[in-house]
Amino acid sequence: MLDLFHICASVQQIAREAGLFLKQEREAFDPEKIEEKGLHNYVSYVDKASEKMLIEKLGALLPGSGFIAEEGSGCLTDETYYWVIDPLDGTSNFIHNSYPYAVSIALRTHEEILLGVVYEVGRDECFYAIKSGKAYLNGKEIRVSGVNQLDKAFIGLGLPYNVEGYKPIAEKLLHSLYGRASGLRLLGAAAPEICYIACGRYDARIEAFLGEWDVAAAGLILEC
C-alpha cells in the first residue's frame, strides 16, 4: 500500500522545485521560442522543460507509474498508478510576465484521484490534499467560503481557446452575472483559481473545455 502522506510531501517539494525553475526561466525568457498549438493557445520551451523535469522526478518517486501530461510527454498504458501533470498552468500569463501561473500534479488510479498538489509561483503558495483527507495551503487547513447568494459571490471566469464554441456561453454568462454578482475576475489559470475556491477567496469559477491536467489536482483539493 502506498504511503500517501510521504508521497504527498515529496510531491510538494518537487512542485516547488519546478516552480523555482519556472521563476528563474521567466527572468531570461525568450519570446521568440513560443509555439502556437491553436488559436492563442501557446506552449513554450519552458513548458516542455518543466514537464520533462516533473516526469523524471515523479517517475523516480514512484517507479513504474504512468503519465498524462499536457504537452504529451511520458506515456500511459495499463499502469496501476499514474500522474496527471500540468507543468505550467497559465502559460499565457507566464509569457506576458503576469500571475498567476502554477505547477499542477495529481496521482491517481484508473478509478480515483489519490492526491493533488498545486504550486502557485507568484504567491509562493502550495495547495495540497490527500483523498478522504483535508485540504491545506502551506501547511494550514483551508475551507470554502460560506457564501450562497449571488449578490455576495466573488466569481472567477475562464475563457477557453475554443472561441466559436464558447463565445455564446461567455456572452450569456456576462449578461447574467455582470452587475449581479459581487465581483467577476478573469485571471487565466484554472488550477490555482480552483484552489482559490478551496481556500475561500473565490466563491465559484466557471469555464468549459478544460483538460484533465487542469482540474485533477485542484479538483481533489476543492473536494476535500
PDB file of C-alpha atoms in Angstrom:
ATOM      1  CA  MET A   1       0.000   0.000   0.000  1.00  0.00           C
ATOM      2  CA  LEU A   2       1.251   3.471  -0.861  1.00  0.00           C
ATOM      3  CA  ASP A   3       2.293   5.856   1.901  1.00  0.00           C
ATOM      4  CA  LEU A   4       0.329   8.809   0.529  1.00  0.00           C
ATOM      5  CA  PHE A   5       1.467  11.191   3.265  1.00  0.00           C
ATOM      6  CA  HIS A   6       5.115  10.601   2.384  1.00  0.00           C
ATOM      7  CA  ILE A   7       4.443  10.773  -1.333  1.00  0.00           C
ATOM      8  CA  CYS A   8       2.421  13.984  -0.979  1.00  0.00           C
ATOM      9  CA  ALA A   9       5.229  15.640   0.975  1.00  0.00           C
ATOM     10  CA  SER A  10       7.698  14.652  -1.745  1.00  0.00           C
ATOM     11  CA  VAL A  11       5.384  15.901  -4.487  1.00  0.00           C
ATOM     12  CA  GLN A  12       5.117  19.272  -2.762  1.00  0.00           C
ATOM     13  CA  GLN A  13       8.890  19.574  -2.846  1.00  0.00           C
ATOM     14  CA  ILE A  14       9.022  18.534  -6.496  1.00  0.00           C
ATOM     15  CA  ALA A  15       6.319  21.073  -7.367  1.00  0.00           C
ATOM     16  CA  ARG A  16       8.249  23.821  -5.580  1.00  0.00           C
ATOM     17  CA  GLU A  17      11.440  22.875  -7.453  1.00  0.00           C
ATOM     18  CA  ALA A  18       9.579  23.054 -10.749  1.00  0.00           C
ATOM     19  CA  GLY A  19       8.079  26.391  -9.706  1.00  0.00           C
ATOM     20  CA  LEU A  20      11.537  27.769  -8.925  1.00  0.00           C
ATOM     21  CA  PHE A  21      12.670  26.618 -12.371  1.00  0.00           C
ATOM     22  CA  LEU A  22       9.740  28.494 -13.938  1.00  0.00           C
ATOM     23  CA  LYS A  23      10.536  31.646 -11.997  1.00  0.00           C
ATOM     24  CA  GLN A  24      14.194  31.547 -12.978  1.00  0.00           C
ATOM     25  CA  GLU A  25      13.373  30.890 -16.625  1.00  0.00           C
ATOM     26  CA  ARG A  26      10.911  33.783 -16.636  1.00  0.00           C
ATOM     27  CA  GLU A  27      13.774  36.185 -15.858  1.00  0.00           C
ATOM     28  CA  ALA A  28      15.574  35.213 -19.065  1.00  0.00           C
ATOM     29  CA  PHE A  29      12.557  34.165 -21.124  1.00  0.00           C
ATOM     30  CA  ASP A  30      12.938  34.218 -24.904  1.00  0.00           C
ATOM     31  CA  PRO A  31       9.563  35.076 -26.522  1.00  0.00           C
ATOM     32  CA  GLU A  32      10.930  34.053 -29.920  1.00  0.00           C
ATOM     33  CA  LYS A  33      10.707  30.395 -28.826  1.00  0.00           C
ATOM     34  CA  ILE A  34       6.937  30.328 -28.356  1.00  0.00           C
ATOM     35  CA  GLU A  35       4.847  27.834 -30.337  1.00  0.00           C
ATOM     36  CA  GLU A  36       1.116  28.139 -31.021  1.00  0.00           C
ATOM     37  CA  LYS A  37      -0.822  24.888 -30.518  1.00  0.00           C
ATOM     38  CA  GLY A  38      -4.082  26.530 -31.586  1.00  0.00           C
ATOM     39  CA  LEU A  39      -5.565  29.999 -31.829  1.00  0.00           C
ATOM     40  CA  HIS A  40      -3.899  31.956 -28.982  1.00  0.00           C
ATOM     41  CA  ASN A  41      -3.076  28.632 -27.270  1.00  0.00           C
ATOM     42  CA  TYR A  42       0.646  28.787 -26.620  1.00  0.00           C
ATOM     43  CA  VAL A  43       3.382  26.432 -25.484  1.00  0.00           C
ATOM     44  CA  SER A  44       6.990  27.382 -24.789  1.00  0.00           C
ATOM     45  CA  TYR A  45      10.278  25.595 -24.316  1.00  0.00           C
ATOM     46  CA  VAL A  46       9.764  26.262 -20.602  1.00  0.00           C
ATOM     47  CA  ASP A  47       6.550  24.188 -20.513  1.00  0.00           C
ATOM     48  CA  LYS A  48       8.368  21.301 -22.158  1.00  0.00           C
ATOM     49  CA  ALA A  49      11.448  21.505 -19.944  1.00  0.00           C
ATOM     50  CA  SER A  50       9.314  21.697 -16.802  1.00  0.00           C
ATOM     51  CA  GLU A  51       7.301  18.681 -17.942  1.00  0.00           C
ATOM     52  CA  LYS A  52      10.470  16.665 -18.569  1.00  0.00           C
ATOM     53  CA  MET A  53      11.762  17.565 -15.098  1.00  0.00           C
ATOM     54  CA  LEU A  54       8.498  16.521 -13.452  1.00  0.00           C
ATOM     55  CA  ILE A  55       8.350  13.209 -15.274  1.00  0.00           C
ATOM     56  CA  GLU A  56      11.899  12.352 -14.252  1.00  0.00           C
ATOM     57  CA  LYS A  57      11.380  13.245 -10.580  1.00  0.00           C
ATOM     58  CA  LEU A  58       7.898  11.733 -10.232  1.00  0.00           C
ATOM     59  CA  GLY A  59       8.954   8.594 -12.095  1.00  0.00           C
ATOM     60  CA  ALA A  60      11.803   8.165  -9.622  1.00  0.00           C
ATOM     61  CA  LEU A  61       9.448   8.774  -6.702  1.00  0.00           C
ATOM     62  CA  LEU A  62       7.035   6.069  -7.863  1.00  0.00           C
ATOM     63  CA  PRO A  63       8.796   3.677 -10.269  1.00  0.00           C
ATOM     64  CA  GLY A  64       6.544   2.054 -12.843  1.00  0.00           C
ATOM     65  CA  SER A  65       3.938   4.802 -12.775  1.00  0.00           C
ATOM     66  CA  GLY A  66       2.454   6.247 -15.950  1.00  0.00           C
ATOM     67  CA  PHE A  67       1.778   9.811 -17.028  1.00  0.00           C
ATOM     68  CA  ILE A  68      -0.843  12.009 -18.612  1.00  0.00           C
ATOM     69  CA  ALA A  69       0.848  15.346 -19.285  1.00  0.00           C
ATOM     70  CA  GLU A  70      -0.445  18.398 -21.120  1.00  0.00           C
ATOM     71  CA  GLU A  71       2.468  18.634 -23.528  1.00  0.00           C
ATOM     72  CA  GLY A  72       2.377  14.932 -24.352  1.00  0.00           C
ATOM     73  CA  SER A  73       5.495  13.645 -22.593  1.00  0.00           C
ATOM     74  CA  GLY A  74       5.517  10.309 -20.800  1.00  0.00           C
ATOM     75  CA  CYS A  75       3.105   7.501 -21.512  1.00  0.00           C
ATOM     76  CA  LEU A  76       0.130   5.655 -20.065  1.00  0.00           C
ATOM     77  CA  THR A  77      -0.772   2.032 -20.814  1.00  0.00           C
ATOM     78  CA  ASP A  78      -2.042  -0.273 -18.068  1.00  0.00           C
ATOM     79  CA  GLU A  79      -0.135   1.115 -15.076  1.00  0.00           C
ATOM     80  CA  THR A  80      -1.880   0.867 -11.704  1.00  0.00           C
ATOM     81  CA  TYR A  81      -0.840   4.397 -10.743  1.00  0.00           C
ATOM     82  CA  TYR A  82      -0.337   7.388 -12.971  1.00  0.00           C
ATOM     83  CA  TRP A  83       0.427  11.072 -12.673  1.00  0.00           C
ATOM     84  CA  VAL A  84      -1.674  13.811 -14.251  1.00  0.00           C
ATOM     85  CA  ILE A  85       0.501  16.881 -14.629  1.00  0.00           C
ATOM     86  CA  ASP A  86       0.359  20.387 -15.997  1.00  0.00           C
ATOM     87  CA  PRO A  87       3.934  21.679 -15.963  1.00  0.00           C
ATOM     88  CA  LEU A  88       2.840  25.283 -16.453  1.00  0.00           C
ATOM     89  CA  ASP A  89      -0.822  26.128 -15.958  1.00  0.00           C
ATOM     90  CA  GLY A  90      -1.278  29.692 -17.129  1.00  0.00           C
ATOM     91  CA  THR A  91       1.213  29.712 -19.999  1.00  0.00           C
ATOM     92  CA  SER A  92      -0.167  32.953 -21.467  1.00  0.00           C
ATOM     93  CA  ASN A  93       0.266  34.638 -18.087  1.00  0.00           C
ATOM     94  CA  PHE A  94       3.830  33.335 -17.909  1.00  0.00           C
ATOM     95  CA  ILE A  95       4.645  34.567 -21.401  1.00  0.00           C
ATOM     96  CA  HIS A  96       3.377  38.039 -20.525  1.00  0.00           C
ATOM     97  CA  ASN A  97       5.121  38.049 -17.121  1.00  0.00           C
ATOM     98  CA  SER A  98       1.805  38.044 -15.294  1.00  0.00           C
ATOM     99  CA  TYR A  99       0.487  35.938 -12.410  1.00  0.00           C
ATOM    100  CA  PRO A 100      -0.956  33.506 -11.557  1.00  0.00           C
ATOM    101  CA  TYR A 101       0.740  30.521 -13.114  1.00  0.00           C
ATOM    102  CA  ALA A 102       1.250  27.178 -11.445  1.00  0.00           C
ATOM    103  CA  VAL A 103       2.542  23.629 -11.430  1.00  0.00           C
ATOM    104  CA  SER A 104      -0.241  21.060 -11.035  1.00  0.00           C
ATOM    105  CA  ILE A 105       0.339  17.399 -10.096  1.00  0.00           C
ATOM    106  CA  ALA A 106      -2.173  14.662  -9.288  1.00  0.00           C
ATOM    107  CA  LEU A 107      -1.634  10.961  -8.581  1.00  0.00           C
ATOM    108  CA  ARG A 108      -4.465   8.634  -9.428  1.00  0.00           C
ATOM    109  CA  THR A 109      -5.542   5.140 -10.294  1.00  0.00           C
ATOM    110  CA  HIS A 110      -7.968   4.421 -13.111  1.00  0.00           C
ATOM    111  CA  GLU A 111     -10.782   4.717 -10.563  1.00  0.00           C
ATOM    112  CA  GLU A 112      -9.900   7.654  -8.309  1.00  0.00           C
ATOM    113  CA  ILE A 113      -7.557  10.540  -7.588  1.00  0.00           C
ATOM    114  CA  LEU A 114      -5.302   9.841  -4.611  1.00  0.00           C
ATOM    115  CA  LEU A 115      -3.564  13.175  -4.066  1.00  0.00           C
ATOM    116  CA  GLY A 116      -3.270  16.604  -5.591  1.00  0.00           C
ATOM    117  CA  VAL A 117      -0.685  19.367  -5.348  1.00  0.00           C
ATOM    118  CA  VAL A 118      -0.880  22.805  -6.966  1.00  0.00           C
ATOM    119  CA  TYR A 119       2.005  25.229  -6.504  1.00  0.00           C
ATOM    120  CA  GLU A 120       1.293  28.835  -7.487  1.00  0.00           C
ATOM    121  CA  VAL A 121       4.596  30.504  -8.178  1.00  0.00           C
ATOM    122  CA  GLY A 122       3.836  34.199  -7.745  1.00  0.00           C
ATOM    123  CA  ARG A 123       2.478  33.968  -4.200  1.00  0.00           C
ATOM    124  CA  ASP A 124       4.656  31.005  -3.197  1.00  0.00           C
ATOM    125  CA  GLU A 125       1.508  29.052  -2.333  1.00  0.00           C
ATOM    126  CA  CYS A 126       1.389  25.269  -2.233  1.00  0.00           C
ATOM    127  CA  PHE A 127      -2.108  23.777  -2.066  1.00  0.00           C
ATOM    128  CA  TYR A 128      -2.423  20.056  -1.427  1.00  0.00           C
ATOM    129  CA  ALA A 129      -4.761  17.290  -0.328  1.00  0.00           C
ATOM    130  CA  ILE A 130      -4.920  13.517   0.034  1.00  0.00           C
ATOM    131  CA  LYS A 131      -8.046  11.511  -0.787  1.00  0.00           C
ATOM    132  CA  SER A 132     -10.524  11.440   2.118  1.00  0.00           C
ATOM    133  CA  GLY A 133      -8.383  13.955   3.998  1.00  0.00           C
ATOM    134  CA  LYS A 134      -8.369  17.713   4.437  1.00  0.00           C
ATOM    135  CA  ALA A 135      -7.040  20.401   2.131  1.00  0.00           C
ATOM    136  CA  TYR A 136      -4.095  22.605   3.032  1.00  0.00           C
ATOM    137  CA  LEU A 137      -2.292  25.736   1.920  1.00  0.00           C
ATOM    138  CA  ASN A 138       1.336  25.966   3.025  1.00  0.00           C
ATOM    139  CA  GLY A 139       0.578  23.649   5.946  1.00  0.00           C
ATOM    140  CA  LYS A 140      -2.603  25.351   7.145  1.00  0.00           C
ATOM    141  CA  GLU A 141      -6.027  23.787   6.736  1.00  0.00           C
ATOM    142  CA  ILE A 142      -8.322  25.582   4.285  1.00  0.00           C
ATOM    143  CA  ARG A 143     -12.037  25.553   3.586  1.00  0.00           C
ATOM    144  CA  VAL A 144     -14.512  27.039   1.141  1.00  0.00           C
ATOM    145  CA  SER A 145     -16.466  30.185   1.908  1.00  0.00           C
ATOM    146  CA  GLY A 146     -19.996  30.103   3.273  1.00  0.00           C
ATOM    147  CA  VAL A 147     -21.360  32.403   0.590  1.00  0.00           C
ATOM    148  CA  ASN A 148     -24.532  31.062  -1.022  1.00  0.00           C
ATOM    149  CA  GLN A 149     -26.061  34.206  -2.529  1.00  0.00           C
ATOM    150  CA  LEU A 150     -25.175  35.524  -5.967  1.00  0.00           C
ATOM    151  CA  ASP A 151     -25.046  39.177  -4.898  1.00  0.00           C
ATOM    152  CA  LYS A 152     -22.338  38.307  -2.381  1.00  0.00           C
ATOM    153  CA  ALA A 153     -20.403  35.893  -4.623  1.00  0.00           C
ATOM    154  CA  PHE A 154     -16.917  36.640  -5.944  1.00  0.00           C
ATOM    155  CA  ILE A 155     -16.677  34.585  -9.137  1.00  0.00           C
ATOM    156  CA  GLY A 156     -13.790  33.660 -11.398  1.00  0.00           C
ATOM    157  CA  LEU A 157     -14.427  33.191 -15.101  1.00  0.00           C
ATOM    158  CA  GLY A 158     -12.294  31.402 -17.654  1.00  0.00           C
ATOM    159  CA  LEU A 159     -12.302  31.979 -21.401  1.00  0.00           C
ATOM    160  CA  PRO A 160     -11.159  28.769 -23.154  1.00  0.00           C
ATOM    161  CA  TYR A 161      -9.406  28.709 -26.510  1.00  0.00           C
ATOM    162  CA  ASN A 162     -12.461  27.222 -28.235  1.00  0.00           C
ATOM    163  CA  VAL A 163     -13.704  30.695 -29.153  1.00  0.00           C
ATOM    164  CA  GLU A 164     -16.503  29.731 -31.521  1.00  0.00           C
ATOM    165  CA  GLY A 165     -17.819  27.020 -29.210  1.00  0.00           C
ATOM    166  CA  TYR A 166     -17.727  29.112 -26.056  1.00  0.00           C
ATOM    167  CA  LYS A 167     -18.406  32.684 -27.175  1.00  0.00           C
ATOM    168  CA  PRO A 168     -22.231  32.428 -26.928  1.00  0.00           C
ATOM    169  CA  ILE A 169     -21.890  30.936 -23.428  1.00  0.00           C
ATOM    170  CA  ALA A 170     -19.428  33.645 -22.366  1.00  0.00           C
ATOM    171  CA  GLU A 171     -21.758  36.373 -23.588  1.00  0.00           C
ATOM    172  CA  LYS A 172     -24.673  34.813 -21.712  1.00  0.00           C
ATOM    173  CA  LEU A 173     -22.626  34.459 -18.531  1.00  0.00           C
ATOM    174  CA  LEU A 174     -21.565  38.095 -18.617  1.00  0.00           C
ATOM    175  CA  HIS A 175     -25.133  39.205 -19.299  1.00  0.00           C
ATOM    176  CA  SER A 176     -26.393  37.081 -16.392  1.00  0.00           C
ATOM    177  CA  LEU A 177     -23.665  37.808 -13.843  1.00  0.00           C
ATOM    178  CA  TYR A 178     -22.237  41.272 -14.518  1.00  0.00           C
ATOM    179  CA  GLY A 179     -23.811  43.664 -12.042  1.00  0.00           C
ATOM    180  CA  ARG A 180     -25.488  40.873 -10.112  1.00  0.00           C
ATOM    181  CA  ALA A 181     -22.523  39.046  -8.589  1.00  0.00           C
ATOM    182  CA  SER A 182     -20.338  40.818  -6.063  1.00  0.00           C
ATOM    183  CA  GLY A 183     -17.401  40.623  -8.459  1.00  0.00           C
ATOM    184  CA  LEU A 184     -16.138  38.870 -11.587  1.00  0.00           C
ATOM    185  CA  ARG A 185     -12.492  38.151 -12.372  1.00  0.00           C
ATOM    186  CA  LEU A 186     -10.553  36.757 -15.331  1.00  0.00           C
ATOM    187  CA  LEU A 187      -7.099  35.595 -14.195  1.00  0.00           C
ATOM    188  CA  GLY A 188      -6.376  32.915 -16.781  1.00  0.00           C
ATOM    189  CA  ALA A 189      -5.131  29.904 -14.803  1.00  0.00           C
ATOM    190  CA  ALA A 190      -7.644  27.192 -13.913  1.00  0.00           C
ATOM    191  CA  ALA A 191      -5.709  25.133 -11.346  1.00  0.00           C
ATOM    192  CA  PRO A 192      -4.789  27.931  -8.919  1.00  0.00           C
ATOM    193  CA  GLU A 193      -8.176  29.583  -9.343  1.00  0.00           C
ATOM    194  CA  ILE A 194      -9.971  26.372  -8.390  1.00  0.00           C
ATOM    195  CA  CYS A 195      -7.731  26.320  -5.329  1.00  0.00           C
ATOM    196  CA  TYR A 196      -8.848  29.872  -4.607  1.00  0.00           C
ATOM    197  CA  ILE A 197     -12.363  28.461  -4.215  1.00  0.00           C
ATOM    198  CA  ALA A 198     -10.985  25.802  -1.883  1.00  0.00           C
ATOM    199  CA  CYS A 199      -9.473  28.443   0.401  1.00  0.00           C
ATOM    200  CA  GLY A 200     -12.436  30.835   0.261  1.00  0.00           C
ATOM    201  CA  ARG A 201     -11.001  33.601  -1.952  1.00  0.00           C
ATOM    202  CA  TYR A 202     -13.432  32.793  -4.729  1.00  0.00           C
ATOM    203  CA  ASP A 203     -16.946  31.538  -4.241  1.00  0.00           C
ATOM    204  CA  ALA A 204     -17.133  29.921  -7.696  1.00  0.00           C
ATOM    205  CA  ARG A 205     -15.333  29.625 -11.023  1.00  0.00           C
ATOM    206  CA  ILE A 206     -16.853  28.927 -14.428  1.00  0.00           C
ATOM    207  CA  GLU A 207     -15.073  27.567 -17.505  1.00  0.00           C
ATOM    208  CA  ALA A 208     -15.556  24.799 -20.060  1.00  0.00           C
ATOM    209  CA  PHE A 209     -13.265  22.701 -22.282  1.00  0.00           C
ATOM    210  CA  LEU A 210     -10.689  22.104 -19.556  1.00  0.00           C
ATOM    211  CA  GLY A 211      -8.263  19.187 -19.735  1.00  0.00           C
ATOM    212  CA  GLU A 212      -7.783  16.565 -17.033  1.00  0.00           C
ATOM    213  CA  TRP A 213      -4.400  18.117 -16.200  1.00  0.00           C
ATOM    214  CA  ASP A 214      -6.185  21.424 -15.472  1.00  0.00           C
ATOM    215  CA  VAL A 215      -8.566  20.040 -12.884  1.00  0.00           C
ATOM    216  CA  ALA A 216      -7.311  16.716 -11.466  1.00  0.00           C
ATOM    217  CA  ALA A 217      -5.199  18.086  -8.602  1.00  0.00           C
ATOM    218  CA  ALA A 218      -7.203  21.242  -7.923  1.00  0.00           C
ATOM    219  CA  GLY A 219     -10.499  19.346  -8.092  1.00  0.00           C
ATOM    220  CA  LEU A 220      -9.415  16.975  -5.325  1.00  0.00           C
ATOM    221  CA  ILE A 221      -8.192  19.912  -3.221  1.00  0.00           C
ATOM    222  CA  LEU A 222     -11.582  21.579  -3.640  1.00  0.00           C
ATOM    223  CA  GLU A 223     -13.493  18.387  -2.785  1.00  0.00           C
ATOM    224  CA  CYS A 224     -11.514  17.901   0.407  1.00  0.00           C
TER     225      CYS A 224
END
